[in-house]
C-alpha cells in the first residue's frame, strides 16, 4: 500500500457510512458496493482514518466523537482551497489546539 496520510474527499462518505452502520456487521466489499468505490480505495481510506484517529485500531469502529469534531471543525480546514495542513494526526491536532486557544481565551 502507498504511504498516503493526507485525508481525501472520498474519506468523508466512508466515515458517514460507518457512522450510519454504527455497531452493525460490515465488510469492505459491502462498503465498496454501496459507495461505488474500489476495495483498495476503501482499504486505503480506512488506513488514513486510523492514522488520523477517526477509527479504532482494528479499522472496524468509527470513533464518533473524534469524527464529529473532525466534521465540524477540521473538514473545512482539510478541504479548503488554501489548506496548508495535510490533516494527518499532527495537522489535525494542531488545528484543534489552535481552535481551543482562540475560542476559549
MMTF fields as JSON, N, C-alpha, C and O atoms, coordinates in Angstrom:
{
  "mmtfVersion": "1.0.0",
  "mmtfProducer": "UNKNOWN",
  "numBonds": 419,
  "numAtoms": 420,
  "numGroups": 105,
  "numChains": 1,
  "numModels": 1,
  "chainsPerModel": [1],
  "groupsPerChain": [105],
  "chainIdList": ["A"],
  "bondAtomList": [4, 2, 8, 6, 12, 10, 16, 14, 20, 18, 24, 22, 28, 26, 32, 30, 36, 34, 40, 38, 44, 42, 48, 46, 52, 50, 56, 54, 60, 58, 64, 62, 68, 66, 72, 70, 76, 74, 80, 78, 84, 82, 88, 86, 92, 90, 96, 94, 100, 98, 104, 102, 108, 106, 112, 110, 116, 114, 120, 118, 124, 122, 128, 126, 132, 130, 136, 134, 140, 138, 144, 142, 148, 146, 152, 150, 156, 154, 160, 158, 164, 162, 168, 166, 172, 170, 176, 174, 180, 178, 184, 182, 188, 186, 192, 190, 196, 194, 200, 198, 204, 202, 208, 206, 212, 210, 216, 214, 220, 218, 224, 222, 228, 226, 232, 230, 236, 234, 240, 238, 244, 242, 248, 246, 252, 250, 256, 254, 260, 258, 264, 262, 268, 266, 272, 270, 276, 274, 280, 278, 284, 282, 288, 286, 292, 290, 296, 294, 300, 298, 304, 302, 308, 306, 312, 310, 316, 314, 320, 318, 324, 322, 328, 326, 332, 330, 336, 334, 340, 338, 344, 342, 348, 346, 352, 350, 356, 354, 360, 358, 364, 362, 368, 366, 372, 370, 376, 374, 380, 378, 384, 382, 388, 386, 392, 390, 396, 394, 400, 398, 404, 402, 408, 406, 412, 410, 416, 414],
  "bondOrderList": [1, 1, 1, 1, 1, 1, 1, 1, 1, 1, 1, 1, 1, 1, 1, 1, 1, 1, 1, 1, 1, 1, 1, 1, 1, 1, 1, 1, 1, 1, 1, 1, 1, 1, 1, 1, 1, 1, 1, 1, 1, 1, 1, 1, 1, 1, 1, 1, 1, 1, 1, 1, 1, 1, 1, 1, 1, 1, 1, 1, 1, 1, 1, 1, 1, 1, 1, 1, 1, 1, 1, 1, 1, 1, 1, 1, 1, 1, 1, 1, 1, 1, 1, 1, 1, 1, 1, 1, 1, 1, 1, 1, 1, 1, 1, 1, 1, 1, 1, 1, 1, 1, 1, 1],
  "groupList": [{"groupName": "UNK", "atomNameList": ["N", "CA", "C", "O"], "elementList": ["N", "C", "C", "O"], "formalChargeList": [0, 0, 0, 0], "bondAtomList": [1, 0, 2, 1, 3, 2], "bondOrderList": [1, 1, 2], "singleLetterCode": "X", "chemCompType": "L-PEPTIDE LINKING"}],
  "groupTypeList": [0, 0, 0, 0, 0, 0, 0, 0, 0, 0, 0, 0, 0, 0, 0, 0, 0, 0, 0, 0, 0, 0, 0, 0, 0, 0, 0, 0, 0, 0, 0, 0, 0, 0, 0, 0, 0, 0, 0, 0, 0, 0, 0, 0, 0, 0, 0, 0, 0, 0, 0, 0, 0, 0, 0, 0, 0, 0, 0, 0, 0, 0, 0, 0, 0, 0, 0, 0, 0, 0, 0, 0, 0, 0, 0, 0, 0, 0, 0, 0, 0, 0, 0, 0, 0, 0, 0, 0, 0, 0, 0, 0, 0, 0, 0, 0, 0, 0, 0, 0, 0, 0, 0, 0, 0],
  "groupIdList": [1, 2, 3, 4, 5, 6, 7, 8, 9, 10, 11, 12, 13, 14, 15, 16, 17, 18, 19, 20, 21, 22, 23, 24, 25, 26, 27, 28, 29, 30, 31, 32, 33, 34, 35, 36, 37, 38, 39, 40, 41, 42, 43, 44, 45, 46, 47, 48, 49, 50, 51, 52, 53, 54, 55, 56, 57, 58, 59, 60, 61, 62, 63, 64, 65, 66, 67, 68, 69, 70, 71, 72, 73, 74, 75, 76, 77, 78, 79, 80, 81, 82, 83, 84, 85, 86, 87, 88, 89, 90, 91, 92, 93, 94, 95, 96, 97, 98, 99, 100, 101, 102, 103, 104, 105],
  "secStructList": [7, 7, 7, 7, 7, 1, 7, 7, 6, 2, 2, 2, 2, 2, 2, 2, 2, 2, 2, 2, 2, 6, 6, 1, 7, 7, 7, 2, 2, 2, 2, 2, 2, 2, 2, 6, 7, 7, 2, 2, 2, 2, 2, 2, 2, 2, 2, 2, 2, 2, 2, 6, 6, 1, 5, 7, 6, 6, 1, 7, 1, 5, 7, 2, 2, 2, 2, 2, 2, 0, 0, 0, 0, 0, 2, 2, 2, 2, 6, 1, 6, 6, 7, 7, 1, 7, 7, 1, 2, 2, 2, 2, 2, 2, 2, 2, 2, 2, 2, 2, 2, 2, 2, 7, 7],
  "xCoordList": [0.837, 0.0, 0.887, 1.944, 0.447, 1.143, 1.051, 0.051, 2.097, 2.033, 1.439, 2.099, 0.208, -0.511, -1.37, -2.474, -0.879, -1.562, -2.46, -2.995, -2.635, -3.455, -4.913, -5.219, -5.808, -7.227, -7.668, -7.221, -8.539, -9.038, -10.554, -11.186, -11.142, -12.596, -13.435, -14.496, -12.99, -13.786, -13.763, -14.516, -12.93, -12.915, -14.186, -14.636, -14.76, -15.948, -17.151, -17.781, -17.505, -18.636, -18.394, -19.334, -17.154, -16.852, -17.068, -17.62, -16.641, -16.858, -18.35, -18.813, -19.092, -20.539, -21.222, -22.127, -20.794, -21.36, -21.075, -21.954, -19.865, -19.547, -20.375, -20.763, -20.645, -21.485, -22.907, -23.535, -23.416, -24.769, -24.84, -25.804, -23.827, -23.806, -23.671, -24.25, -22.922, -22.596, -21.991, -20.903, -22.664, -22.098, -22.512, -22.18, -23.226, -23.654, -22.478, -21.45, -22.631, -21.547, -21.423, -22.425, -20.198, -19.963, -18.636, -17.781, -18.498, -17.248, -16.862, -17.696, -15.582, -15.121, -15.865, -16.132, -16.204, -16.906, -18.306, -18.825, -18.928, -20.223, -20.089, -20.895, -19.058, -18.809, -18.489, -18.994, -17.659, -17.259, -18.469, -18.595, -19.343, -20.522, -21.488, -22.006, -21.728, -22.713, -22.216, -23.021, -20.897, -20.351, -19.738, -19.245, -19.768, -19.219, -17.739, -17.29, -16.998, -15.549, -14.89, -15.522, -13.633, -12.918, -12.552, -12.49, -12.312, -11.896, -10.588, -10.409, -9.67, -8.382, -8.556, -7.862, -9.473, -9.706, -10.343, -10.017, -11.24, -11.83, -10.74, -10.692, -9.868, -8.782, -7.843, -7.481, -7.45, -6.572, -7.249, -6.611, -8.541, -9.273, -9.349, -9.196, -9.583, -9.619, -8.258, -8.179, -7.198, -5.855, -5.624, -5.073, -6.046, -5.891, -6.718, -6.263, -7.923, -8.778, -8.213, -8.335, -7.598, -6.944, -5.775, -5.595, -4.984, -3.835, -4.28, -3.587, -5.433, -5.947, -6.663, -7.039, -6.853, -7.516, -9.024, -9.684, -9.593, -11.037, -11.699, -12.914, -10.93, -11.453, -10.499, -9.356, -10.975, -10.163, -9.046, -8.956, -8.203, -7.041, -7.408, -6.645, -8.558, -8.986, -9.669, -10.049, -9.826, -10.47, -11.901, -12.356, -12.602, -13.977, -14.988, -16.166, -14.553, -15.497, -15.075, -13.926, -16.006, -15.764, -15.752, -16.63, -14.768, -14.724, -15.576, -15.124, -16.808, -17.844, -17.486, -17.66, -16.995, -16.677, -15.55, -15.607, -14.533, -13.445, -13.966, -13.581, -14.844, -15.424, -16.236, -16.107, -17.07, -17.896, -17.031, -17.308, -15.984, -15.061, -14.418, -14.331, -13.973, -13.362, -14.363, -14.025, -15.58, -16.595, -16.95, -17.081, -17.106, -17.497, -16.356, -16.562, -15.158, -14.08, -12.928, -12.281, -12.667, -11.493, -11.74, -10.826, -12.961, -13.251, -13.028, -12.464, -13.458, -13.287, -11.824, -11.429, -11.02, -9.592, -8.891, -8.069, -9.214, -8.562, -8.894, -8.03, -10.127, -10.574, -10.794, -11.477, -10.232, -10.333, -9.316, -8.32, -9.55, -8.594, -7.212, -6.222, -7.142, -5.862, -5.302, -4.511, -5.704, -5.269, -3.759, -3.175, -3.133, -1.687, -1.346, -0.292, -2.246, -2.012, -2.438, -3.386, -1.752, -2.168, -3.197, -3.598, -3.632, -4.675, -4.322, -5.203, -3.066, -2.669, -2.899, -3.435, -2.51, -2.733, -2.143, -2.799, -0.937, -0.309, -0.997, -1.199, -1.36, -2.014, -3.368, -3.717, -4.142, -5.469, -5.38, -6.13, -4.475, -4.388, -3.867, -4.269, -2.978, -2.504, -3.63, -3.694, -4.524, -5.657, -6.593, -7.039, -6.902, -7.833, -7.254, -7.993, -5.943, -5.368, -5.404, -5.612, -5.204, -5.323, -6.745, -6.965, -7.717, -9.126, -9.492, -10.147, -9.071, -9.375, -8.746, -9.374, -7.52, -6.864, -7.605, -7.819, -7.991, -8.658, -10.047, -10.409, -10.823, -12.202, -12.311, -13.16, -11.46, -11.631, -10.742, -10.58, -10.167, -9.38, -10.227, -9.735],
  "yCoordList": [-1.174, 0.0, 1.243, 1.269, 2.25, 3.527, 4.197, 4.067, 4.911, 5.699, 7.049, 7.862, 7.284, 8.49, 8.884, 8.366, 9.784, 10.124, 11.346, 11.818, 11.859, 13.046, 12.625, 11.717, 13.28, 12.983, 13.344, 14.344, 12.534, 12.752, 12.884, 12.399, 13.533, 13.766, 12.495, 12.527, 11.383, 10.166, 9.561, 8.625, 10.065, 9.572, 9.97, 9.235, 11.109, 11.598, 10.67, 10.297, 10.274, 9.348, 8.004, 7.387, 7.549, 6.292, 6.455, 5.563, 7.582, 7.844, 7.94, 7.416, 8.608, 8.743, 7.383, 7.094, 6.555, 5.208, 4.402, 3.69, 4.503, 3.811, 4.366, 3.624, 5.666, 6.281, 5.738, 5.493, 5.55, 5.021, 3.565, 3.161, 2.785, 1.371, 1.204, 0.278, 2.075, 2.019, 0.674, 0.348, -0.119, -1.37, -2.582, -3.714, -2.357, -3.476, -4.108, -3.464, -5.372, -6.044, -5.505, -5.206, -5.385, -4.939, -5.513, -5.912, -5.539, -5.962, -4.906, -4.112, -4.904, -3.894, -3.977, -2.949, -5.175, -5.3, -4.682, -4.2, -4.691, -4.031, -2.52, -1.889, -1.947, -0.509, -0.189, 0.785, -1.002, -0.796, -0.798, 0.064, -1.76, -1.875, -0.707, -0.146, -0.344, 0.707, 2.106, 2.988, 2.324, 3.653, 3.765, 4.828, 2.677, 2.652, 3.029, 3.783, 2.497, 2.681, 1.311, 0.299, 1.28, 0.007, -0.459, 0.336, -1.764, -2.314, -1.701, -1.461, -1.444, -0.864, 0.562, 0.972, 1.314, 2.684, 2.673, 3.516, 1.733, 1.593, 1.25, 1.82, 0.314, -0.093, 1.074, 1.284, 1.825, 2.979, 4.043, 4.667, 4.252, 5.248, 4.835, 5.673, 3.557, 3.085, 3.267, 3.593, 3.059, 3.27, 4.752, 5.08, 5.639, 7.083, 7.496, 8.292, 6.961, 7.299, 6.768, 7.417, 5.593, 5.06, 5.954, 6.265, 6.368, 7.24, 8.58, 9.152, 9.074, 10.345, 10.208, 11.212, 8.977, 8.771, 8.823, 9.101, 8.558, 8.614, 7.25, 7.172, 6.167, 4.825, 4.061, 4.473, 2.949, 2.186, 1.418, 1.424, 0.762, 0.065, -1.116, -1.47, -1.734, -2.857, -2.393, -3.214, -1.088, -0.476, -0.965, -1.16, -1.161, -1.646, -0.685, -0.726, 0.178, 1.029, 2.488, 2.839, 3.309, 4.741, 5.331, 5.028, 6.165, 6.873, 8.13, 9.143, 8.038, 9.009, 10.423, 11.357, 10.609, 11.972, 12.586, 13.765, 11.798, 12.299, 12.633, 13.644, 11.779, 12.012, 13.299, 14.099, 13.508, 14.724, 15.974, 16.998, 15.895, 17.027, 17.325, 18.48, 16.278, 16.472, 17.044, 17.942, 16.544, 17.002, 18.469, 19.245, 18.847, 20.216, 21.218, 22.323, 20.843, 21.811, 21.569, 22.524, 20.337, 20.035, 19.89, 20.08, 19.557, 19.319, 20.54, 20.433, 21.695, 22.904, 23.302, 23.961, 22.911, 23.201, 22.244, 22.671, 20.963, 19.964, 20.164, 19.994, 20.52, 20.548, 21.955, 22.13, 22.948, 24.304, 24.472, 23.749, 25.41, 25.612, 26.065, 25.899, 26.627, 27.125, 26.253, 26.724, 24.978, 24.086, 23.934, 23.577, 24.202, 24.035, 22.782, 22.182, 22.381, 21.18, 19.97, 20.044, 18.864, 17.656, 16.876, 15.787, 17.411, 16.819, 15.414, 14.577, 15.164, 13.911, 14.097, 15.122, 13.146, 13.249, 14.551, 15.228, 14.917, 16.137, 17.387, 18.327, 17.424, 18.601, 18.841, 19.981, 17.779, 17.919, 18.333, 19.204, 17.723, 18.067, 19.478, 20.153, 19.946, 21.32, 22.298, 23.378, 21.929, 22.787, 22.859, 23.946, 21.708, 21.739, 22.489, 23.162, 22.389, 23.152, 24.645, 25.456, 25.024, 26.419, 26.899, 27.991, 26.082, 26.44, 26.618, 27.595, 25.674, 25.775, 27.022, 27.681, 27.356, 28.545, 29.803, 30.718, 29.846, 31.021, 31.214, 32.34, 30.161, 30.283, 30.494, 31.26, 29.822, 29.843, 30.846, 30.748, 31.789, 32.828, 33.995, 34.965],
  "zCoordList": [0.0, 0.0, 0.0, 0.631, -0.704, -0.713, 0.643, 1.348, 0.999, 2.221, 1.841, 1.194, 2.237, 1.879, 3.074, 3.24, 3.896, 5.146, 5.017, 6.021, 3.833, 3.637, 3.479, 2.707, 4.206, 4.066, 2.658, 2.095, 2.096, 0.745, 0.796, 1.734, -0.202, -0.164, -0.039, 0.585, -0.613, -0.526, 0.875, 1.144, 1.767, 3.139, 3.892, 4.771, 3.562, 4.264, 4.056, 5.045, 2.819, 2.68, 3.362, 3.863, 3.386, 4.07, 5.566, 6.21, 6.128, 7.548, 7.862, 8.875, 6.99, 7.212, 7.132, 7.914, 6.197, 6.083, 7.347, 7.832, 7.885, 9.138, 10.295, 11.197, 10.269, 11.301, 11.225, 12.255, 10.011, 9.825, 10.28, 10.931, 9.94, 10.304, 11.809, 12.378, 12.46, 13.892, 14.255, 13.78, 15.085, 15.574, 14.748, 15.1, 13.664, 12.831, 12.102, 11.89, 11.718, 10.99, 9.568, 8.919, 9.096, 7.727, 7.252, 8.043, 5.939, 5.319, 4.299, 3.863, 3.92, 2.967, 1.646, 1.023, 1.21, -0.068, 0.011, -0.997, 1.215, 1.377, 1.202, 0.519, 1.831, 1.665, 0.215, -0.341, -0.384, -1.763, -2.694, -3.564, -2.504, -3.361, -3.144, -4.109, -1.898, -1.617, -1.959, -2.256, -1.922, -2.209, -3.609, -3.987, -4.372, -5.731, -5.753, -6.615, -4.801, -4.736, -4.796, -4.492, -5.185, -5.246, -3.835, -2.897, -3.709, -2.42, -1.954, -0.76, -2.879, -2.492, -1.972, -1.041, -2.564, -2.088, -0.701, 0.136, -0.453, 0.879, 1.894, 2.984, 1.523, 2.415, 2.719, 3.876, 1.709, 1.922, 2.767, 3.615, 2.539, 3.323, 4.787, 5.675, 5.045, 6.434, 7.096, 8.28, 6.339, 6.882, 7.209, 8.259, 6.31, 6.575, 7.789, 8.61, 7.904, 9.041, 10.349, 11.388, 10.306, 11.505, 11.895, 13.072, 10.919, 11.166, 11.756, 12.597, 11.314, 11.819, 13.16, 13.765, 13.626, 14.908, 14.83, 15.832, 13.645, 13.48, 13.559, 13.743, 13.425, 13.622, 14.531, 14.733, 15.076, 16.022, 15.314, 14.087, 16.097, 15.544, 14.665, 13.766, 14.901, 14.063, 12.781, 11.947, 12.623, 11.45, 11.266, 10.139, 12.369, 12.299, 12.912, 12.555, 13.827, 14.546, 14.446, 14.714, 14.065, 13.979, 15.383, 16.191, 15.68, 16.958, 16.79, 16.255, 17.255, 16.911, 17.338, 16.555, 18.546, 18.998, 18.174, 17.826, 17.863, 17.018, 15.628, 15.041, 15.102, 13.78, 13.764, 12.838, 14.779, 14.812, 14.961, 14.336, 15.786, 15.892, 14.543, 14.128, 13.869, 12.555, 11.568, 10.796, 11.58, 10.64, 10.884, 9.937, 12.154, 12.476, 12.336, 11.835, 12.774, 12.857, 11.881, 11.451, 11.53, 10.722, 9.248, 8.445, 8.868, 7.455, 6.594, 5.505, 7.057, 6.254, 6.147, 5.185, 7.122, 7.063, 6.093, 5.281, 6.179, 5.32, 3.858, 2.999, 3.564, 2.181, 1.645, 0.636, 2.296, 1.756, 0.627, 0.587, -0.285, -1.385, -0.903, -1.617, 0.285, 0.783, 1.893, 2.711, 1.933, 3.013, 2.996, 1.972, 4.121, 4.247, 5.01, 4.801, 5.903, 6.697, 5.892, 5.11, 6.076, 5.378, 6.177, 5.767, 7.308, 8.142, 8.594, 8.791, 8.752, 9.389, 10.884, 11.304, 11.667, 13.11, 13.653, 14.446, 13.253, 13.764, 13.26, 14.029, 11.997, 11.444, 12.066, 12.373, 12.258, 12.83, 14.292, 14.732, 15.051, 16.467, 16.657, 17.604, 15.781, 15.922, 15.604, 16.191, 14.675, 14.377, 15.574, 15.941, 16.196, 17.318, 18.503, 19.222, 18.726, 19.829, 19.517, 20.419, 18.246, 17.851, 18.063, 18.586, 17.656, 17.792, 19.257, 19.62, 20.107, 21.532, 22.146, 22.974, 21.755, 22.271, 21.822, 22.617, 20.562, 20.009, 20.613, 20.954, 20.753, 21.2, 22.692, 23.148, 23.469, 24.913, 25.618, 26.835, 24.93, 25.611, 25.957, 26.535]
}
